[in-house]
Structure formats: C-alpha cells, structure tokens
XYZ file of C-alpha atoms in Angstrom:
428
model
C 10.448 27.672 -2.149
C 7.738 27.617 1.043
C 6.899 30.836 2.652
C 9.693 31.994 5.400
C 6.966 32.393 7.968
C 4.542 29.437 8.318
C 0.389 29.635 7.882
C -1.219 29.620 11.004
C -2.406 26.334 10.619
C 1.178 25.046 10.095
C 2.048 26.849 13.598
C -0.605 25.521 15.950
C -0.313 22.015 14.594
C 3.645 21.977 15.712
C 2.874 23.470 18.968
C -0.018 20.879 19.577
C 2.444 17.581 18.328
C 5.647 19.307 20.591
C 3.209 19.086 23.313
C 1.296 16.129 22.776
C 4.375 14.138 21.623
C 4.836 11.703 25.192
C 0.910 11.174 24.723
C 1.401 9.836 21.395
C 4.634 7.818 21.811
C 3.223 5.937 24.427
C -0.099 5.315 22.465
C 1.503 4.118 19.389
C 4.324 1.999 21.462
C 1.532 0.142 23.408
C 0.178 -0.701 19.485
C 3.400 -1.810 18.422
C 3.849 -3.597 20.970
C 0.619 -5.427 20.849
C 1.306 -6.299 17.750
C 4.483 -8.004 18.390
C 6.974 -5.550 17.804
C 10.195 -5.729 20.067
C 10.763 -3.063 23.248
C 14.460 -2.561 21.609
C 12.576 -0.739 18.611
C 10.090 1.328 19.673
C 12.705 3.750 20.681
C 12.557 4.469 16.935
C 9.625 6.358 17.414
C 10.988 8.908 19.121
C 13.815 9.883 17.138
C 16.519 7.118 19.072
C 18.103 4.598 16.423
C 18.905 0.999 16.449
C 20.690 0.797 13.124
C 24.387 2.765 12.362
C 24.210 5.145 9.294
C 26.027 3.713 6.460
C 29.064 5.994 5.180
C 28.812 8.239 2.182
C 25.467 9.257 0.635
C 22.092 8.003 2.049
C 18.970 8.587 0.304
C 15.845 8.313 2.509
C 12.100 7.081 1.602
C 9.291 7.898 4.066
C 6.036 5.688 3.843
C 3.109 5.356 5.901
C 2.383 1.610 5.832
C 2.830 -1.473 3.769
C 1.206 -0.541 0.383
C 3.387 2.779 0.018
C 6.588 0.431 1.244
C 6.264 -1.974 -1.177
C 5.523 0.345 -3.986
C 9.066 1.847 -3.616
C 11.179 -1.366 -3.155
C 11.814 -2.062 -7.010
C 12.589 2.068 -7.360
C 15.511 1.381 -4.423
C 16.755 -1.592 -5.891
C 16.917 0.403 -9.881
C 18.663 3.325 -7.922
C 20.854 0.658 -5.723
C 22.350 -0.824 -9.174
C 22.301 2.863 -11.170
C 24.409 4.439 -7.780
C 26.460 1.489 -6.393
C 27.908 4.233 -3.803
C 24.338 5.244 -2.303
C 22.637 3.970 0.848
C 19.126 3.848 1.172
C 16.996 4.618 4.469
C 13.073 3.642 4.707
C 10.616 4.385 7.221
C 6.678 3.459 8.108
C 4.791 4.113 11.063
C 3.056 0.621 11.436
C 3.927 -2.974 12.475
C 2.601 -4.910 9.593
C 4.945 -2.713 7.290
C 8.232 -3.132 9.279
C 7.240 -7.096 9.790
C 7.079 -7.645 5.584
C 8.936 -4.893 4.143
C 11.777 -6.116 6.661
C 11.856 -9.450 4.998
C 12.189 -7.893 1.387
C 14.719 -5.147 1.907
C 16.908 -4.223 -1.087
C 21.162 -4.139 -0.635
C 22.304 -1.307 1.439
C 18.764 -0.508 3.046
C 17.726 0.035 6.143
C 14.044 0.183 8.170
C 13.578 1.887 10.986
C 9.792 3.439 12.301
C 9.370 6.672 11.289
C 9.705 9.512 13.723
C 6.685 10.927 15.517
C 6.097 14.423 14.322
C 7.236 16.976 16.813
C 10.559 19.337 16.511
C 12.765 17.770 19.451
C 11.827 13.618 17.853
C 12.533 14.770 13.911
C 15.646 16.764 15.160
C 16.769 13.611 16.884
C 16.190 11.348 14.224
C 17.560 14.017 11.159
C 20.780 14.513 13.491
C 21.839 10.535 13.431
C 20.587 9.879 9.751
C 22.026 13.139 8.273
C 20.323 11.858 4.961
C 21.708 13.347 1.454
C 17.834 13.394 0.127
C 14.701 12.191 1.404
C 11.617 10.688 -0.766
C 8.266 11.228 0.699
C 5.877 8.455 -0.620
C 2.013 9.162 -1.866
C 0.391 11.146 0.917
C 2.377 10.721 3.771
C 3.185 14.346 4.356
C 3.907 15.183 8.000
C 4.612 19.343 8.943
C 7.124 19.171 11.105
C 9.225 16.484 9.332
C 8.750 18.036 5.971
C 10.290 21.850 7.453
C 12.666 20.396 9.356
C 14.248 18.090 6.876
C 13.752 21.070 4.698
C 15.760 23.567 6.926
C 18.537 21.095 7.016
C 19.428 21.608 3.318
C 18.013 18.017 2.532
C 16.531 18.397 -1.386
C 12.807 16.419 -1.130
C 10.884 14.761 -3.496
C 7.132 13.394 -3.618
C 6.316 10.321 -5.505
C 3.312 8.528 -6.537
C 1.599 11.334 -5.084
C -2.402 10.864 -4.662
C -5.302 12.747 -3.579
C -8.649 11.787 -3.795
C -11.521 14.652 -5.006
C -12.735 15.322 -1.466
C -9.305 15.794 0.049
C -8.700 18.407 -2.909
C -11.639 20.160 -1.559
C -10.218 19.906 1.640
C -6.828 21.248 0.292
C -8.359 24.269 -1.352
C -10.294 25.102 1.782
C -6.580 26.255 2.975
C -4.944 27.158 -0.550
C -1.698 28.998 1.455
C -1.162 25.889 4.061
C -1.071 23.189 1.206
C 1.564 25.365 -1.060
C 3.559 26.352 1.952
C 4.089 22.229 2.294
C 3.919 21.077 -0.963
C 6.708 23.817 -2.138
C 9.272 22.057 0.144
C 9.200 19.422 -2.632
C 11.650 20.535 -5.360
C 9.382 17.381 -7.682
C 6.100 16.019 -7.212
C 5.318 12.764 -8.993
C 1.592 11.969 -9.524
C 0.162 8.440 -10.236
C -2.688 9.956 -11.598
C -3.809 12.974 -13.921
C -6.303 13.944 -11.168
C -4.293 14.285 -8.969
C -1.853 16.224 -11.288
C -4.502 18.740 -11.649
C -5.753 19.320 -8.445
C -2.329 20.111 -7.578
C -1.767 22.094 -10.151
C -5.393 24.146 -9.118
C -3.214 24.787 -5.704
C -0.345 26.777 -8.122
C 1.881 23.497 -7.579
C 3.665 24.134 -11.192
C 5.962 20.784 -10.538
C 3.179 18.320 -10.253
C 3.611 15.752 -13.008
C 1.739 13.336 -13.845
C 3.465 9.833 -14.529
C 3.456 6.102 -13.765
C 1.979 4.536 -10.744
C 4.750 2.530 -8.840
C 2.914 -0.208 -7.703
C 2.620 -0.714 -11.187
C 6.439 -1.617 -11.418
C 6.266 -3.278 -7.736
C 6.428 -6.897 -9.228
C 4.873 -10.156 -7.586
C 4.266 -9.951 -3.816
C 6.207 -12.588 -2.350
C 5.342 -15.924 -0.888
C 6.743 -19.197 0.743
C 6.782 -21.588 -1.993
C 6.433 -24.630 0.247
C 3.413 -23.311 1.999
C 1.534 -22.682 -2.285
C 2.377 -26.413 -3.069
C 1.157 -27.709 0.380
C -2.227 -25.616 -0.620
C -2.413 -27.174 -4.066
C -2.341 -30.511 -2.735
C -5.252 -29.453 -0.346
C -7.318 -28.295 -2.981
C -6.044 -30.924 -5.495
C -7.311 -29.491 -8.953
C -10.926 -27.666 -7.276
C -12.016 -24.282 -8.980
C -10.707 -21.884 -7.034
C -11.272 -17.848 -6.484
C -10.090 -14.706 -4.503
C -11.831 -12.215 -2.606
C -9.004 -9.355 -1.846
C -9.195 -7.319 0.706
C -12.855 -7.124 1.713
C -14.545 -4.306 3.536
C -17.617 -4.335 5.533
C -20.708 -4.739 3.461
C -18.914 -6.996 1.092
C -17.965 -9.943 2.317
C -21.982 -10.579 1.734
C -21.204 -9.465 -2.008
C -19.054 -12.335 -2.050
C -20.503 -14.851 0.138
C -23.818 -14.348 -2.501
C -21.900 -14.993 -5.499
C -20.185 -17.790 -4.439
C -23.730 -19.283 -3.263
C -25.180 -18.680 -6.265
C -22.271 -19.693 -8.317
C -21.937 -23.157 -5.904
C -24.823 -23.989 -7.344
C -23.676 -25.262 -10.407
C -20.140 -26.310 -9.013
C -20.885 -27.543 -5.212
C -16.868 -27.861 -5.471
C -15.276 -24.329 -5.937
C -13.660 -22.752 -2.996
C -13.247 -18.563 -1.673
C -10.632 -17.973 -0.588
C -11.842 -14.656 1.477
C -8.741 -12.129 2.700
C -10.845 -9.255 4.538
C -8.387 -5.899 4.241
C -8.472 -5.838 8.248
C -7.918 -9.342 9.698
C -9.548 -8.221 12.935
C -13.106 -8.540 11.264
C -12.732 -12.283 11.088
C -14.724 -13.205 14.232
C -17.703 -11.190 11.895
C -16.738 -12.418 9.314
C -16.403 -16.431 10.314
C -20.621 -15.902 11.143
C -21.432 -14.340 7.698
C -19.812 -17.773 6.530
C -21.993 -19.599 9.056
C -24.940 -17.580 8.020
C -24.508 -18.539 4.053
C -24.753 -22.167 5.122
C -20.688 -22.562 4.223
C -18.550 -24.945 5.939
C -15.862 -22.840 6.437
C -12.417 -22.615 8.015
C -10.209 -19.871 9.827
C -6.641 -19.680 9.003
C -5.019 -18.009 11.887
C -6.528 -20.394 14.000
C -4.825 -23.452 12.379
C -7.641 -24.901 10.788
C -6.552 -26.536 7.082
C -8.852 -26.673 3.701
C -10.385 -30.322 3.463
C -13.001 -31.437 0.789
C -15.810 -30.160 2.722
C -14.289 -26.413 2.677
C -16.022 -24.142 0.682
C -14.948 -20.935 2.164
C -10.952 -20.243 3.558
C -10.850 -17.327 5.746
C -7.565 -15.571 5.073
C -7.277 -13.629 8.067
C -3.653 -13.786 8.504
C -1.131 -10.295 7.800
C 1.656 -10.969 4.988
C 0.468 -13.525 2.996
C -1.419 -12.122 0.150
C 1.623 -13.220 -2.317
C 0.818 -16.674 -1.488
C -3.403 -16.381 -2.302
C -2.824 -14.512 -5.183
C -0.123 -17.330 -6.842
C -2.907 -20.137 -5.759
C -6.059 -18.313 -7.086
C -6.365 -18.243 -11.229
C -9.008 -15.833 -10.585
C -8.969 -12.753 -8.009
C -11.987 -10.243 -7.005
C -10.166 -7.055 -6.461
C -12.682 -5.822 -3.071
C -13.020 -2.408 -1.991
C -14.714 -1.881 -5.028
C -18.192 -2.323 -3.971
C -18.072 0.245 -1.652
C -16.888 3.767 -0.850
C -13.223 2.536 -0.393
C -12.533 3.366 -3.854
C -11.169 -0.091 -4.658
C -7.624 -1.255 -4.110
C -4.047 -2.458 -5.933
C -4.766 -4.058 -8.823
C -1.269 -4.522 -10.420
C -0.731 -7.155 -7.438
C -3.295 -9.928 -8.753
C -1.656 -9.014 -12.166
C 1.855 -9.392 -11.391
C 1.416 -12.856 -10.010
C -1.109 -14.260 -12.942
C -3.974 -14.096 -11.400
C -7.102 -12.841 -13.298
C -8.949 -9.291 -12.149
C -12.202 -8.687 -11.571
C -13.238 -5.836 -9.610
C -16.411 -3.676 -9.082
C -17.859 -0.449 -10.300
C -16.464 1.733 -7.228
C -12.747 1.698 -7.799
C -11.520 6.480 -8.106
C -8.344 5.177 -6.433
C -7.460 3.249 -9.635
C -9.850 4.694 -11.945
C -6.388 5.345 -14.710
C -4.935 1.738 -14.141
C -8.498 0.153 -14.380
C -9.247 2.342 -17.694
C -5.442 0.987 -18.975
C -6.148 -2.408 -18.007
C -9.826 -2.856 -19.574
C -8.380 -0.937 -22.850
C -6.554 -4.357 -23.137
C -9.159 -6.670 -22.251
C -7.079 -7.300 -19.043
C -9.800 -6.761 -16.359
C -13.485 -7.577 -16.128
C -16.016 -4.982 -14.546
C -18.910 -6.348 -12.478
C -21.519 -4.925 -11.039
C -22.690 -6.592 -8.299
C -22.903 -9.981 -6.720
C -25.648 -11.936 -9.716
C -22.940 -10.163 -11.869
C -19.829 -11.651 -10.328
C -21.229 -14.646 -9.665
C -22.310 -14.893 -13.833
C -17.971 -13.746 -14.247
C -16.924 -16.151 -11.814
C -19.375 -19.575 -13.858
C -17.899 -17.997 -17.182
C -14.190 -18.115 -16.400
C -14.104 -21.390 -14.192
C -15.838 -23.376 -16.246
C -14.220 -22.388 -19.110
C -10.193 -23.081 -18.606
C -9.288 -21.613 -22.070
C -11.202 -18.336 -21.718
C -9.530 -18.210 -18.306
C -5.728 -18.621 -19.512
C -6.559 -16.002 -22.094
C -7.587 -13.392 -19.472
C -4.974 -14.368 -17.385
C -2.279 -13.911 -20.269
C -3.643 -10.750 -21.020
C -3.725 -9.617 -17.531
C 0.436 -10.787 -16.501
C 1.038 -8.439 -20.643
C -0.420 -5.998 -18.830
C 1.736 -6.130 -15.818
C 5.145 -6.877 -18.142
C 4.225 -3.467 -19.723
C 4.686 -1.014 -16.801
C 7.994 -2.405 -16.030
C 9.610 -0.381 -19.056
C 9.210 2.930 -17.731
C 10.704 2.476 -14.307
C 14.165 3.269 -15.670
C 13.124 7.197 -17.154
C 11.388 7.689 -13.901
C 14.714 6.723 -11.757
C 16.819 9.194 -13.281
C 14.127 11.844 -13.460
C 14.552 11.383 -9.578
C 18.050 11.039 -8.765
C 18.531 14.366 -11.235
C 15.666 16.017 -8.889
C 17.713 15.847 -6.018
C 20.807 16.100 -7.260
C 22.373 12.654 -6.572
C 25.592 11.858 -7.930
C-alpha cells in the first residue's frame, strides 16, 4: 500500500494544481469550447455533474483521450453482460473523445470530462459519483485523483499500462514518487513485456504483463451510407491509406504514391494526418507533388482527376479504413513510435507500416510471425509494397485474410482478462 506520508514531489505538485486550478479550468474550457463542446458541460471539469449516478454499484474507467476510450469499450460491454447489476462511469479530458466515444457508449454507461486535478475538483466529483472501483487506463495517472480516490476506500486498477524506455528513465530518476503512485493500484495490467519490466525494476511486484486491449477493441465504426457513396466516387480505382501522418511524412507518402502513380496514373491516397490542423501544410505538400488534390472538411468530393483525398476531418477513421484494401500505418517513419495497428486489422484492411514503430514493437512482432503485416523501409520501399499488392488482387486478399485471422485471434482472451479484473477489485 503507498507510503502514509507523500514524496516531496507528490506534495508540491498538489499545492501547485490547488492553486493553479481556476488558471487551468478556464484554459481548458476556452479549448472545449472552441472545439464545439456545449457551456452546460464544461462544468464537468471542475468536479460539477450533468449526469445522475445510477443506483447500486458503479465501476469507473478514467482515460485521457480517444485511443485509451475506445480501447476499453468492448472490456465495459464483457463486464456489462458478466455483472448485469453494475454501472459503468468513463471519463477523458478532450473533446474529440467525448464527441466519438459518446456515440458508442455501452448499456448503463455514462461520459462525463474528467476532473481537473486539484483536492477541492476530485473531492467534488468523488462525492457525487461515489464509484465502487475505478479503472485507470494506460498512462493516465493523475496525483491527486489517484490519493484521493484512494483515501476514499475505492479499490484501483491499471490496465493496458505503457511506458516507453525514456519515461522509465524518467521514472527511475524518482524511484520513491513512482511506487508511492503506482502502489495505489491493487493490479497493474501491462500491454507489453517492457513495460512489465520496467515496472517491475521500480519494485512494482503486481505488474503483469498481458494482452493489449485495443487488440480486442473491434472495428472502429462508420456511417455506412457515407462508405457506399465513396465507392461509387472511386468506382473500382486502386486505392490506399496513409494513417495518421506526422510531420516529415506526409512527404514519405506523397513520394511513394508519385513514384508508384507512375505505373497506375489511377490509384488514389487517401491521406488522414494524426492532427487535422496540419491540413493547410499539408494541402501545399499535395500542390508541391504536382497532385490534384482535394480537402475534405472543406466539402470538396473525390472526382476522376483526384489523386490525393485529404482526410482532415476528426471521427471518421472507421469509414477510410473499411474503403481502403490497403492501409500505411504512419507514425512509423518517425520518432512517434508508430500507432494502432489492430484498427486497419479489425476492419480488413491490409498493414503496412515502417521501421520506427517501440509503441507496438510486441503486436508488430505477433502480427509479422503470421505473415499479417509488411515492414517497409522507406518511401522507394513502400512505394515497391504498394505496386506489389495493387496490382496483384489475389496476393492482396491473401494479406488481407491473414491480417482480419490476426485480429479474430485476440478476441479469445478478453474473457480471462475480465474476470482477472472484476476479482481485482472485488466486484460482485
């Protein structure tokens, strides 16, 4: 169990967030609010709530943005059906991540933003909610919200726990601080053996290694409608994905399609950078390869003189990856450490990725131990991958089928996992 008296670190971070709290409401409420999130629920962010709590037992799941929300959604709806008594409470700090996990929320659950982080906000929001357990998600681990909830008898879990080499170094730095939080958990779930390990190197004896839930997160989802009014745009053209792009590589991209395009003058990108608000950049790299492109949040539409679609809309990367056969997995050609590749997978969509990808470096190594991925090294590479798979529609329904075994695989373990958890915390 943590320390009774907190590090020093621990200390002067609460009494800097108890004092700095207005500051920061009113910076991430003008951010919310930019983004189009309604004055009625940015009260949430200090504490005030807009929903009732549900009777009986409430389990709650704290997640920093959309990624970490999704990844839990299929675990609430296994523990919704396993405990038809419980409730279930999630929270996320940012707008995209209440705007699409709100559309996909399981029976009895609720969103709300998460609390800011000092003592009189968590008190507030911990005396309406009253939850039976809480569920911290990957690295999400705020001080003040972790001893509070703590204090309040509430039994806490991490899952899919992560933490990248130089944040272990970081960790270790202050060996006391990181047991003194990590020991509120009574189980820590790792997606990785890395992370297992470093954990373990802090004297964390409960870290476990296990499966990575956005392995069992399914397909993202997307408006049906809107994928057949696409296919009719594109009406039978090769077609590929660039996912989540980073600076520095939607050139990567933009070169491999050129040099691909010129064998196929037909085949369309389909370009989704990670943060839409690079577009404007991004729309004169397009420019700059000699594409004719076009912009989707600013209503333009694919015609037969589109070679490159700019994606640059939040909440629709269900929808590119059911249209594209074939998906580049970005973030991997840079220090990013690549990104989720079990999403491609899920909907049937072929994965390449690059060499750069710690973040998934055990699902990648699972995935191309089954011939389920394809490693490239740069853009002559991917551009040589992309001419191989599109021109050959055989060779590309064979990746693809061994890509969507892949996915069907993970789902099978979701079930231990679940009651692993709910014995954890002692739910009934």
């Amino acid at each position: 169990m943590p320390h009774t008296a907190a590090p020093l670190p621990v200390r002067l971070y609460g009494v800097a967030a108890n004092l700095l709290e207005r500051l920061a409401y009113r910076r991430v409420s003008e951010n919310l609010s930019r983004q189009g999130i309604p004055a009625n629920r940015l009260p949430e962010r200090q504490g005030h709530a807009t929903s009732p709590r549900p009777h009986g037992e409430l389990l709650w799941f704290h997640a920093a943005s959309v990624g970490e929300s999704l990844s839990v959604l299929r675990l609430i709806e296994h523990l919704g059906q396993s405990h038809p008594d419980l409730s279930f409470l999630i929270t996320s700090g940012t707008a995209t991540s209440a705007q699409i996990v709100g559309k996909r929320l399981p029976p009895r659950t609720t969103h709300q933003f998460a609390p800011l982080d000092s003592r009189r906000v968590v008190t507030r929001f911990l005396d309406h909610w009253r939850p039976s357990a809480a569920v911290f998600v990957e690295s999400e681990l705020w001080p003040q919200m972790l001893r509070l909830t703590h204090a309040a008898s509430v039994p806490l879990a991490l899952v899919n726990a992560r933490i990248s080499d130089r944040s272990a170094r970081n960790w270790k730095r202050f060996p006391r601080t990181a047991r003194h939080l990590m020991d509120h958990f009574r189980l820590i779930h790792c997606q990785d053996d890395r992370t297992a390990h470093h954990l373990r190197d802090l004297g964390l004896a409960q870290a476990e290694p296990g499966l990575n839930l956005k392995s069992v997160a399914g397909p993202l989802p997307f408006d049906r409608d809107e994928l057949h009014r696409m296919q009719s745009l594109i009406a039978g053209r090769p077609v590929w994905l660039a996912a989540s792009t980073h600076p520095g590589e939607d050139e990567v991209v933009l070169n491999a399609h050129r040099a691909m395009t010129g064998g196929d003058a037909d085949a369309l990108l389909i370009l989704v950078p990670r943060h839409p608000e690079r577009a404007h950049d991004i729309e004169r790299l397009i420019a700059e390869h000699r594409f004719e492109g076009a912009r989707r949040s600013t209503g333009m539409t694919i015609t037969g003189q589109t070679r490159v679609y700019l994606a640059d809309t939040l909440g629709e990367m269900g929808l590119w990856y059911a249209l594209s056969p074939l998906t580049c997995v970005c973030g991997s050609f840079s220090d990013v450490g690549g990104h989720n590749p079990f999403e491609p997978a899920h909907a049937g969509s072929a994965v390449l990725h690059g060499p750069r990808y710690a973040n998934f470096a055990e699902a990648y190594a699972q995935m191309q131990a089954e011939n389920a991925c394809i490693e490239v090294a740069d853009a002559d590479d991917l551009s040589a991958k992309l001419t191989t798979y599109l021109d050959d529609p055989a060779a590309l329904d064979a990746l693809r089928d061994r890509t969507r075994a892949f996915a069907a695989s993970q789902a099978g373990v979701l079930e231990d996992f679940a009651a692993t958890l709910s014995n954890a915390l002692g739910l009934r």
